[in-house]
Amino acid sequence: MDKFWILIDNMDTKKGMGHSIMYLAIACIFSIIHFYLFYIFAGVLALLWVLKAIRLYISLRRLDFLDIKEKDYKTDRQKRGSFLVIISVFTFIIILFLKYRPNSEAFWGSIHGFSILCISICIFFSGVAIYYNCFILRFISILCTTFFGVMVILLVVTSILGVLLRAMNGGDLEYSNNFISFFEPTNLILNSYMFEVNDLFDFIIISIYSIIFLSFIILIHPPYQLEQLGNVLKISNIIISVISTLIFFFVSMKFSSISLPEYKELTLSIVESDNKYSQNLDELKKYISTFSKANIINMGTIVFTPYIIALLITNFILDIKKTKSKNRASKYFEEYIELDDASKDRDIMAKKYFYYSGDKNLWRAYNKLNKKIHSRNE
């Protein structure tokens, strides 16, 4: 039985991950005999990972991996990151399973379905950010709180891949224009149409989901990383505010009274010549004919407002959690002082103090003073 639990504990190591992939490959081979065999093998593997997640959660609750002498509490944060990645994968698998259930297309094709998918991506990047203690990954996890952010990330990734493909194909621009072409006036006019035809209620729902998901990011971060998370939230707020301001100036310059009629005429010719717009051709033509700079500004407002509102609210939630963490750290520090030097509880009290982001300078000062008192008594 001990060997079994050792196997479970080692599942998130490189060797353990390799064994899982090998096991899944064997399951795929057995699926040739009968596809239900794949379900059985995959089910057993999933059960093992569930056991791993449960054991990891219990160990994290007991602060088994926290070493107060370790820089940035590397082992603890890596285990916490691994736990969240496992949870995100399970969430994604459950979402995929539910998505392909009968009569579920309407829900998963709605704003609610896309938003729930975003939470699995958000948890994944949060886990990786905690694992590596990385600013950029935290910023990506914040972007993933709405499907707009997920689409932007996909657009940037495909553009980077496009640049690489361009280099491989001797400078063919066909592969490198995904991100840049999005900002072409004709594409901006067509993309703004999507925001006009969708109900405003959908964007209110997006804002609510963004607040919930950002609050969840705060909850899953260990207290000793809240300071870094707070910095990321503040910088994210600045970045989003600057981008929204730049969009306003870009639209004012690009869509001038001279160039706007030309862009509208060009967009209209694209719509009339492309069959993919034939279904809503009359509505599109009417929209293009009445298009103005205000439509682009509305699009920017709808995209960025969920983030701005969510960041303002979650910064307040973060301050509350940081205050509670400091109060808990003070409580555990007082309990630590009251314990005898030989007490077994001193180690766990020290771990709890540092887990809740206790003051390291206060800790060093107390230990120095304590050593001086002991040396004098001797």
Short mmCIF file of C-alpha atoms in Angstrom, two decimals:
data_model
loop_
_atom_site.label_atom_id
_atom_site.label_comp_id
_atom_site.label_asym_id
_atom_site.label_seq_id
_atom_site.Cartn_x
_atom_site.Cartn_y
_atom_site.Cartn_z
CA MET A 1 0.00 0.00 0.00
CA ASP A 2 2.91 2.35 0.73
CA LYS A 3 4.19 1.87 -2.82
CA PHE A 4 0.76 2.89 -4.15
CA TRP A 5 0.80 6.18 -2.22
CA ILE A 6 4.40 6.83 -3.30
CA LEU A 7 3.19 6.36 -6.90
CA ILE A 8 0.38 8.87 -6.27
CA ASP A 9 2.76 11.39 -4.66
CA ASN A 10 5.16 11.20 -7.62
CA MET A 11 2.51 11.68 -10.31
CA ASP A 12 3.26 15.40 -10.75
CA THR A 13 7.00 14.83 -11.25
CA LYS A 14 8.52 14.61 -14.75
CA LYS A 15 8.75 10.83 -14.43
CA GLY A 16 5.16 10.60 -13.20
CA MET A 17 3.88 12.79 -16.05
CA GLY A 18 5.78 10.58 -18.50
CA HIS A 19 4.12 7.48 -17.05
CA SER A 20 0.69 9.14 -17.36
CA ILE A 21 1.28 9.99 -21.03
CA MET A 22 2.52 6.45 -21.67
CA TYR A 23 -0.54 5.02 -19.92
CA LEU A 24 -2.82 7.22 -22.04
CA ALA A 25 -1.02 6.06 -25.20
CA ILE A 26 -1.64 2.43 -24.17
CA ALA A 27 -5.32 3.33 -23.59
CA CYS A 28 -5.49 4.69 -27.16
CA ILE A 29 -4.02 1.42 -28.48
CA PHE A 30 -6.60 -0.65 -26.55
CA SER A 31 -9.37 1.58 -27.94
CA ILE A 32 -8.73 -0.12 -31.31
CA ILE A 33 -10.18 -3.33 -29.80
CA HIS A 34 -13.16 -1.49 -28.32
CA PHE A 35 -13.60 2.21 -27.65
CA TYR A 36 -15.09 1.56 -24.19
CA LEU A 37 -11.68 0.19 -23.12
CA PHE A 38 -10.31 3.70 -23.61
CA TYR A 39 -12.95 5.03 -21.21
CA ILE A 40 -11.98 2.40 -18.62
CA PHE A 41 -8.23 3.13 -18.88
CA ALA A 42 -8.77 6.90 -18.96
CA GLY A 43 -11.17 6.62 -16.00
CA VAL A 44 -8.55 4.79 -13.91
CA LEU A 45 -5.93 7.43 -14.80
CA ALA A 46 -8.38 10.21 -13.91
CA LEU A 47 -9.10 8.53 -10.55
CA LEU A 48 -5.37 8.37 -9.77
CA TRP A 49 -5.05 12.09 -10.53
CA VAL A 50 -8.08 12.84 -8.32
CA LEU A 51 -6.36 10.99 -5.46
CA LYS A 52 -3.20 12.98 -6.21
CA ALA A 53 -5.15 16.26 -6.07
CA ILE A 54 -6.81 15.30 -2.75
CA ARG A 55 -3.50 14.32 -1.14
CA LEU A 56 -1.85 17.47 -2.46
CA TYR A 57 -4.69 19.61 -1.10
CA ILE A 58 -4.42 18.03 2.37
CA SER A 59 -0.63 18.53 2.41
CA LEU A 60 -1.01 22.15 1.31
CA ARG A 61 -3.56 22.81 4.04
CA ARG A 62 -1.10 21.45 6.60
CA LEU A 63 1.71 23.57 5.07
CA ASP A 64 3.84 20.43 4.67
CA PHE A 65 5.83 21.94 1.77
CA LEU A 66 6.46 25.36 3.33
CA ASP A 67 10.09 25.93 4.30
CA ILE A 68 10.53 29.35 5.95
CA LYS A 69 14.25 29.37 5.04
CA GLU A 70 13.60 28.74 1.34
CA LYS A 71 13.70 31.73 -1.03
CA ASP A 72 10.18 32.70 -2.20
CA TYR A 73 8.95 29.43 -0.60
CA LYS A 74 9.77 27.70 -3.89
CA THR A 75 8.59 24.17 -3.03
CA ASP A 76 5.29 25.35 -1.55
CA ARG A 77 4.41 27.69 -4.44
CA GLN A 78 5.33 25.03 -7.00
CA LYS A 79 3.07 22.49 -5.31
CA ARG A 80 0.24 25.06 -5.12
CA GLY A 81 0.74 25.88 -8.79
CA SER A 82 0.71 22.17 -9.71
CA PHE A 83 -2.51 21.67 -7.75
CA LEU A 84 -4.25 24.49 -9.64
CA VAL A 85 -3.03 23.19 -13.02
CA ILE A 86 -4.48 19.76 -12.16
CA ILE A 87 -7.79 21.40 -11.17
CA SER A 88 -7.85 23.45 -14.39
CA VAL A 89 -7.32 20.32 -16.52
CA PHE A 90 -10.14 18.51 -14.69
CA THR A 91 -12.40 21.57 -15.10
CA PHE A 92 -11.62 21.70 -18.83
CA ILE A 93 -12.35 17.95 -19.27
CA ILE A 94 -15.66 18.27 -17.40
CA ILE A 95 -16.61 21.29 -19.54
CA LEU A 96 -15.81 19.36 -22.74
CA PHE A 97 -17.83 16.37 -21.49
CA LEU A 98 -20.85 18.58 -20.67
CA LYS A 99 -20.50 20.50 -23.93
CA TYR A 100 -21.02 17.39 -26.05
CA ARG A 101 -23.99 16.15 -24.05
CA PRO A 102 -27.34 16.10 -25.94
CA ASN A 103 -29.31 19.40 -25.99
CA SER A 104 -26.39 21.39 -24.50
CA GLU A 105 -25.34 23.29 -27.64
CA ALA A 106 -27.46 26.35 -26.81
CA PHE A 107 -25.89 26.87 -23.37
CA TRP A 108 -22.27 26.30 -24.43
CA GLY A 109 -22.74 28.53 -27.46
CA SER A 110 -23.99 31.34 -25.22
CA ILE A 111 -22.06 33.97 -23.27
CA HIS A 112 -22.37 31.78 -20.14
CA GLY A 113 -20.75 28.79 -21.82
CA PHE A 114 -17.81 30.82 -23.13
CA SER A 115 -17.34 32.50 -19.74
CA ILE A 116 -17.25 29.16 -17.89
CA LEU A 117 -14.65 27.92 -20.38
CA CYS A 118 -12.60 31.03 -19.55
CA ILE A 119 -12.43 30.04 -15.85
CA SER A 120 -10.56 26.80 -16.67
CA ILE A 121 -8.03 28.81 -18.76
CA CYS A 122 -7.85 31.42 -16.00
CA ILE A 123 -7.13 28.76 -13.31
CA PHE A 124 -4.46 27.19 -15.53
CA PHE A 125 -2.53 30.45 -16.04
CA SER A 126 -2.98 31.36 -12.35
CA GLY A 127 -1.47 28.00 -11.39
CA VAL A 128 1.49 28.45 -13.74
CA ALA A 129 1.92 32.05 -12.47
CA ILE A 130 2.02 30.84 -8.84
CA TYR A 131 4.42 28.04 -9.81
CA TYR A 132 6.92 30.40 -11.49
CA ASN A 133 6.00 33.53 -9.47
CA CYS A 134 5.78 35.34 -12.82
CA PHE A 135 4.30 38.80 -13.52
CA ILE A 136 3.47 38.17 -17.21
CA LEU A 137 1.61 34.93 -16.48
CA ARG A 138 -0.43 36.70 -13.78
CA PHE A 139 -1.33 39.41 -16.28
CA ILE A 140 -2.40 36.72 -18.80
CA SER A 141 -4.59 35.06 -16.13
CA ILE A 142 -6.29 38.45 -15.55
CA LEU A 143 -6.89 38.83 -19.32
CA CYS A 144 -8.46 35.35 -19.39
CA THR A 145 -11.28 36.44 -17.08
CA THR A 146 -13.30 37.36 -20.20
CA PHE A 147 -13.52 35.66 -23.57
CA PHE A 148 -12.43 38.98 -25.18
CA GLY A 149 -9.09 38.54 -23.40
CA VAL A 150 -8.84 34.91 -24.48
CA MET A 151 -9.45 35.97 -28.09
CA VAL A 152 -6.76 38.68 -27.83
CA ILE A 153 -4.25 36.13 -26.46
CA LEU A 154 -5.11 33.71 -29.29
CA LEU A 155 -4.74 36.56 -31.80
CA VAL A 156 -1.32 37.51 -30.44
CA VAL A 157 -0.15 33.87 -30.33
CA THR A 158 -1.28 33.20 -33.92
CA SER A 159 0.41 36.44 -35.01
CA ILE A 160 3.71 35.36 -33.40
CA LEU A 161 3.39 31.96 -35.07
CA GLY A 162 2.59 33.81 -38.30
CA VAL A 163 5.83 35.80 -38.04
CA LEU A 164 7.76 32.56 -37.54
CA LEU A 165 6.01 30.99 -40.54
CA ARG A 166 6.75 34.11 -42.53
CA ALA A 167 10.46 33.72 -41.77
CA MET A 168 10.27 30.06 -42.85
CA ASN A 169 8.49 31.00 -46.08
CA GLY A 170 10.95 33.69 -47.18
CA GLY A 171 9.02 36.74 -45.99
CA ASP A 172 5.52 35.86 -47.22
CA LEU A 173 3.24 38.44 -45.54
CA GLU A 174 0.28 36.08 -45.74
CA TYR A 175 1.22 34.47 -42.41
CA SER A 176 2.03 37.59 -40.38
CA ASN A 177 -0.96 39.91 -40.69
CA ASN A 178 -3.45 38.47 -38.15
CA PHE A 179 -2.85 40.99 -35.38
CA ILE A 180 -2.04 43.98 -37.59
CA SER A 181 -4.99 43.41 -39.92
CA PHE A 182 -7.38 43.57 -36.94
CA PHE A 183 -6.66 47.33 -36.73
CA GLU A 184 -7.32 48.00 -40.39
CA PRO A 185 -10.24 50.46 -40.73
CA THR A 186 -12.42 48.08 -42.76
CA ASN A 187 -11.96 45.27 -40.21
CA LEU A 188 -12.67 47.63 -37.31
CA ILE A 189 -15.94 48.68 -38.95
CA LEU A 190 -16.99 45.05 -39.50
CA ASN A 191 -15.92 43.96 -36.00
CA SER A 192 -17.79 46.85 -34.38
CA TYR A 193 -20.98 45.51 -36.01
CA MET A 194 -20.84 42.45 -33.72
CA PHE A 195 -21.02 44.72 -30.67
CA GLU A 196 -23.97 46.62 -32.08
CA VAL A 197 -26.12 43.54 -32.78
CA ASN A 198 -25.45 41.84 -29.43
CA ASP A 199 -27.63 42.66 -26.47
CA LEU A 200 -26.13 45.05 -23.91
CA PHE A 201 -27.23 42.57 -21.24
CA ASP A 202 -24.54 40.15 -22.48
CA PHE A 203 -21.80 42.64 -21.68
CA ILE A 204 -23.23 43.23 -18.20
CA ILE A 205 -23.00 39.45 -17.71
CA ILE A 206 -19.37 39.54 -18.93
CA SER A 207 -18.59 42.23 -16.32
CA ILE A 208 -20.14 40.11 -13.55
CA TYR A 209 -18.17 37.02 -14.62
CA SER A 210 -14.99 39.10 -14.79
CA ILE A 211 -15.52 40.31 -11.19
CA ILE A 212 -16.19 36.74 -9.99
CA PHE A 213 -13.17 35.27 -11.80
CA LEU A 214 -10.79 38.02 -10.66
CA SER A 215 -12.02 37.56 -7.08
CA PHE A 216 -11.35 33.84 -7.50
CA ILE A 217 -7.78 34.59 -8.62
CA ILE A 218 -7.27 36.49 -5.35
CA LEU A 219 -8.71 33.64 -3.29
CA ILE A 220 -6.50 30.95 -4.85
CA HIS A 221 -3.28 32.93 -4.43
CA PRO A 222 -1.32 32.16 -1.25
CA PRO A 223 -1.15 35.18 1.13
CA TYR A 224 2.63 35.47 0.72
CA GLN A 225 2.11 36.29 -2.99
CA LEU A 226 -0.67 38.87 -2.51
CA GLU A 227 1.78 41.77 -2.65
CA GLN A 228 2.99 40.71 -6.12
CA LEU A 229 -0.61 40.08 -7.22
CA GLY A 230 -1.60 43.56 -6.02
CA ASN A 231 1.18 45.10 -8.13
CA VAL A 232 -0.01 43.14 -11.19
CA LEU A 233 -3.61 44.32 -10.67
CA LYS A 234 -2.50 47.96 -10.39
CA ILE A 235 -0.26 47.73 -13.47
CA SER A 236 -3.05 45.92 -15.37
CA ASN A 237 -5.40 48.77 -14.53
CA ILE A 238 -2.85 51.30 -15.84
CA ILE A 239 -2.20 49.27 -19.03
CA ILE A 240 -5.92 48.89 -19.80
CA SER A 241 -6.58 52.59 -19.11
CA VAL A 242 -3.67 53.64 -21.36
CA ILE A 243 -4.76 51.29 -24.17
CA SER A 244 -8.36 52.55 -24.02
CA THR A 245 -7.07 56.16 -24.20
CA LEU A 246 -4.80 55.30 -27.15
CA ILE A 247 -7.76 53.70 -28.95
CA PHE A 248 -9.71 56.94 -28.54
CA PHE A 249 -6.89 58.98 -30.12
CA PHE A 250 -6.29 56.33 -32.81
CA VAL A 251 -9.95 56.42 -33.83
CA SER A 252 -10.01 60.23 -33.82
CA MET A 253 -7.00 60.35 -36.17
CA LYS A 254 -7.81 57.36 -38.37
CA PHE A 255 -11.51 58.03 -38.93
CA SER A 256 -11.35 61.70 -39.86
CA SER A 257 -14.18 63.46 -41.68
CA ILE A 258 -12.14 63.14 -44.90
CA SER A 259 -11.16 59.45 -44.70
CA LEU A 260 -14.37 58.05 -43.11
CA PRO A 261 -16.53 58.08 -46.29
CA GLU A 262 -13.71 56.33 -48.17
CA TYR A 263 -13.42 53.57 -45.54
CA LYS A 264 -17.20 53.10 -45.47
CA GLU A 265 -17.28 52.73 -49.26
CA LEU A 266 -14.38 50.24 -49.19
CA THR A 267 -16.05 48.19 -46.41
CA LEU A 268 -19.31 48.17 -48.34
CA SER A 269 -17.57 46.78 -51.44
CA ILE A 270 -15.91 44.03 -49.31
CA VAL A 271 -19.29 43.04 -47.82
CA GLU A 272 -21.01 42.94 -51.22
CA SER A 273 -18.27 40.85 -52.84
CA ASP A 274 -17.79 38.29 -50.01
CA ASN A 275 -20.39 35.50 -49.73
CA LYS A 276 -19.85 35.02 -45.98
CA TYR A 277 -21.70 38.30 -45.35
CA SER A 278 -24.68 37.42 -47.59
CA GLN A 279 -26.90 36.26 -44.70
CA ASN A 280 -26.93 39.68 -42.98
CA LEU A 281 -26.13 41.78 -46.04
CA ASP A 282 -29.01 44.26 -45.72
CA GLU A 283 -28.39 44.86 -42.01
CA LEU A 284 -24.64 45.27 -42.59
CA LYS A 285 -25.17 47.75 -45.44
CA LYS A 286 -27.51 49.79 -43.27
CA TYR A 287 -25.02 49.71 -40.38
CA ILE A 288 -22.07 50.75 -42.61
CA SER A 289 -24.06 53.62 -44.10
CA THR A 290 -24.76 55.05 -40.61
CA PHE A 291 -21.33 54.17 -39.16
CA SER A 292 -19.42 56.83 -37.22
CA LYS A 293 -16.39 57.10 -34.88
CA ALA A 294 -18.75 56.65 -31.93
CA ASN A 295 -19.30 52.99 -32.93
CA ILE A 296 -15.58 52.17 -32.52
CA ILE A 297 -15.42 54.05 -29.21
CA ASN A 298 -18.46 52.05 -28.02
CA MET A 299 -16.68 48.83 -29.01
CA GLY A 300 -13.60 49.81 -26.99
CA THR A 301 -15.80 50.77 -24.02
CA ILE A 302 -17.60 47.42 -24.10
CA VAL A 303 -14.32 45.46 -24.31
CA PHE A 304 -12.45 47.33 -21.56
CA THR A 305 -15.26 48.23 -19.13
CA PRO A 306 -15.53 44.69 -17.63
CA TYR A 307 -11.81 44.78 -16.78
CA ILE A 308 -11.87 48.32 -15.35
CA ILE A 309 -14.91 47.61 -13.14
CA ALA A 310 -13.58 44.20 -12.08
CA LEU A 311 -10.11 45.58 -11.27
CA LEU A 312 -11.55 48.38 -9.13
CA ILE A 313 -13.73 45.97 -7.12
CA THR A 314 -11.11 43.23 -6.80
CA ASN A 315 -8.45 45.71 -5.63
CA PHE A 316 -10.81 46.46 -2.73
CA ILE A 317 -11.25 42.69 -2.09
CA LEU A 318 -7.46 42.25 -2.24
CA ASP A 319 -6.96 44.96 0.40
CA ILE A 320 -9.44 43.19 2.69
CA LYS A 321 -7.63 39.84 2.25
CA LYS A 322 -4.21 41.44 2.87
CA THR A 323 -5.52 43.06 6.08
CA LYS A 324 -6.93 39.73 7.27
CA SER A 325 -3.63 38.00 6.44
CA LYS A 326 -1.64 40.55 8.46
CA ASN A 327 -4.01 40.15 11.42
CA ARG A 328 -3.61 36.37 11.26
CA ALA A 329 0.18 36.70 11.01
CA SER A 330 0.19 38.93 14.13
CA LYS A 331 -1.97 36.39 15.96
CA TYR A 332 0.35 33.48 15.10
CA PHE A 333 3.40 35.56 16.03
CA GLU A 334 1.94 36.22 19.49
CA GLU A 335 1.15 32.51 19.91
CA TYR A 336 4.70 31.65 18.78
CA ILE A 337 6.21 33.97 21.43
CA GLU A 338 4.07 32.45 24.20
CA LEU A 339 5.19 28.89 23.40
CA ASP A 340 8.18 27.27 25.06
CA ASP A 341 11.34 26.83 22.98
CA ALA A 342 10.97 23.05 23.20
CA SER A 343 7.33 23.06 22.04
CA LYS A 344 6.54 21.06 18.90
CA ASP A 345 3.94 23.65 17.86
CA ARG A 346 6.55 26.36 17.33
CA ASP A 347 7.43 25.05 13.84
CA ILE A 348 3.82 25.08 12.61
CA MET A 349 3.26 28.53 14.17
CA ALA A 350 6.35 29.83 12.35
CA LYS A 351 5.07 28.34 9.07
CA LYS A 352 1.65 29.93 9.55
CA TYR A 353 3.26 33.28 10.34
CA PHE A 354 5.25 33.30 7.09
CA TYR A 355 2.41 31.78 5.06
CA TYR A 356 0.24 34.76 6.03
CA SER A 357 3.02 37.11 4.90
CA GLY A 358 4.40 37.97 8.33
CA ASP A 359 7.01 40.70 8.69
CA LYS A 360 10.46 39.09 8.17
CA ASN A 361 12.27 42.01 9.81
CA LEU A 362 10.15 41.64 12.96
CA TRP A 363 10.90 37.90 12.95
CA ARG A 364 14.68 38.46 12.69
CA ALA A 365 14.59 41.15 15.41
CA TYR A 366 12.71 38.86 17.77
CA ASN A 367 15.09 35.91 17.18
CA LYS A 368 18.16 38.12 17.73
CA LEU A 369 16.68 39.50 20.95
CA ASN A 370 15.70 36.02 22.08
CA LYS A 371 19.25 34.72 21.48
CA LYS A 372 20.77 37.61 23.47
CA ILE A 373 18.42 36.95 26.40
CA HIS A 374 19.32 33.24 26.38
CA SER A 375 23.05 33.94 26.15
CA ARG A 376 22.86 36.32 29.14
CA ASN A 377 20.90 33.80 31.19
CA GLU A 378 23.54 31.17 30.51
#
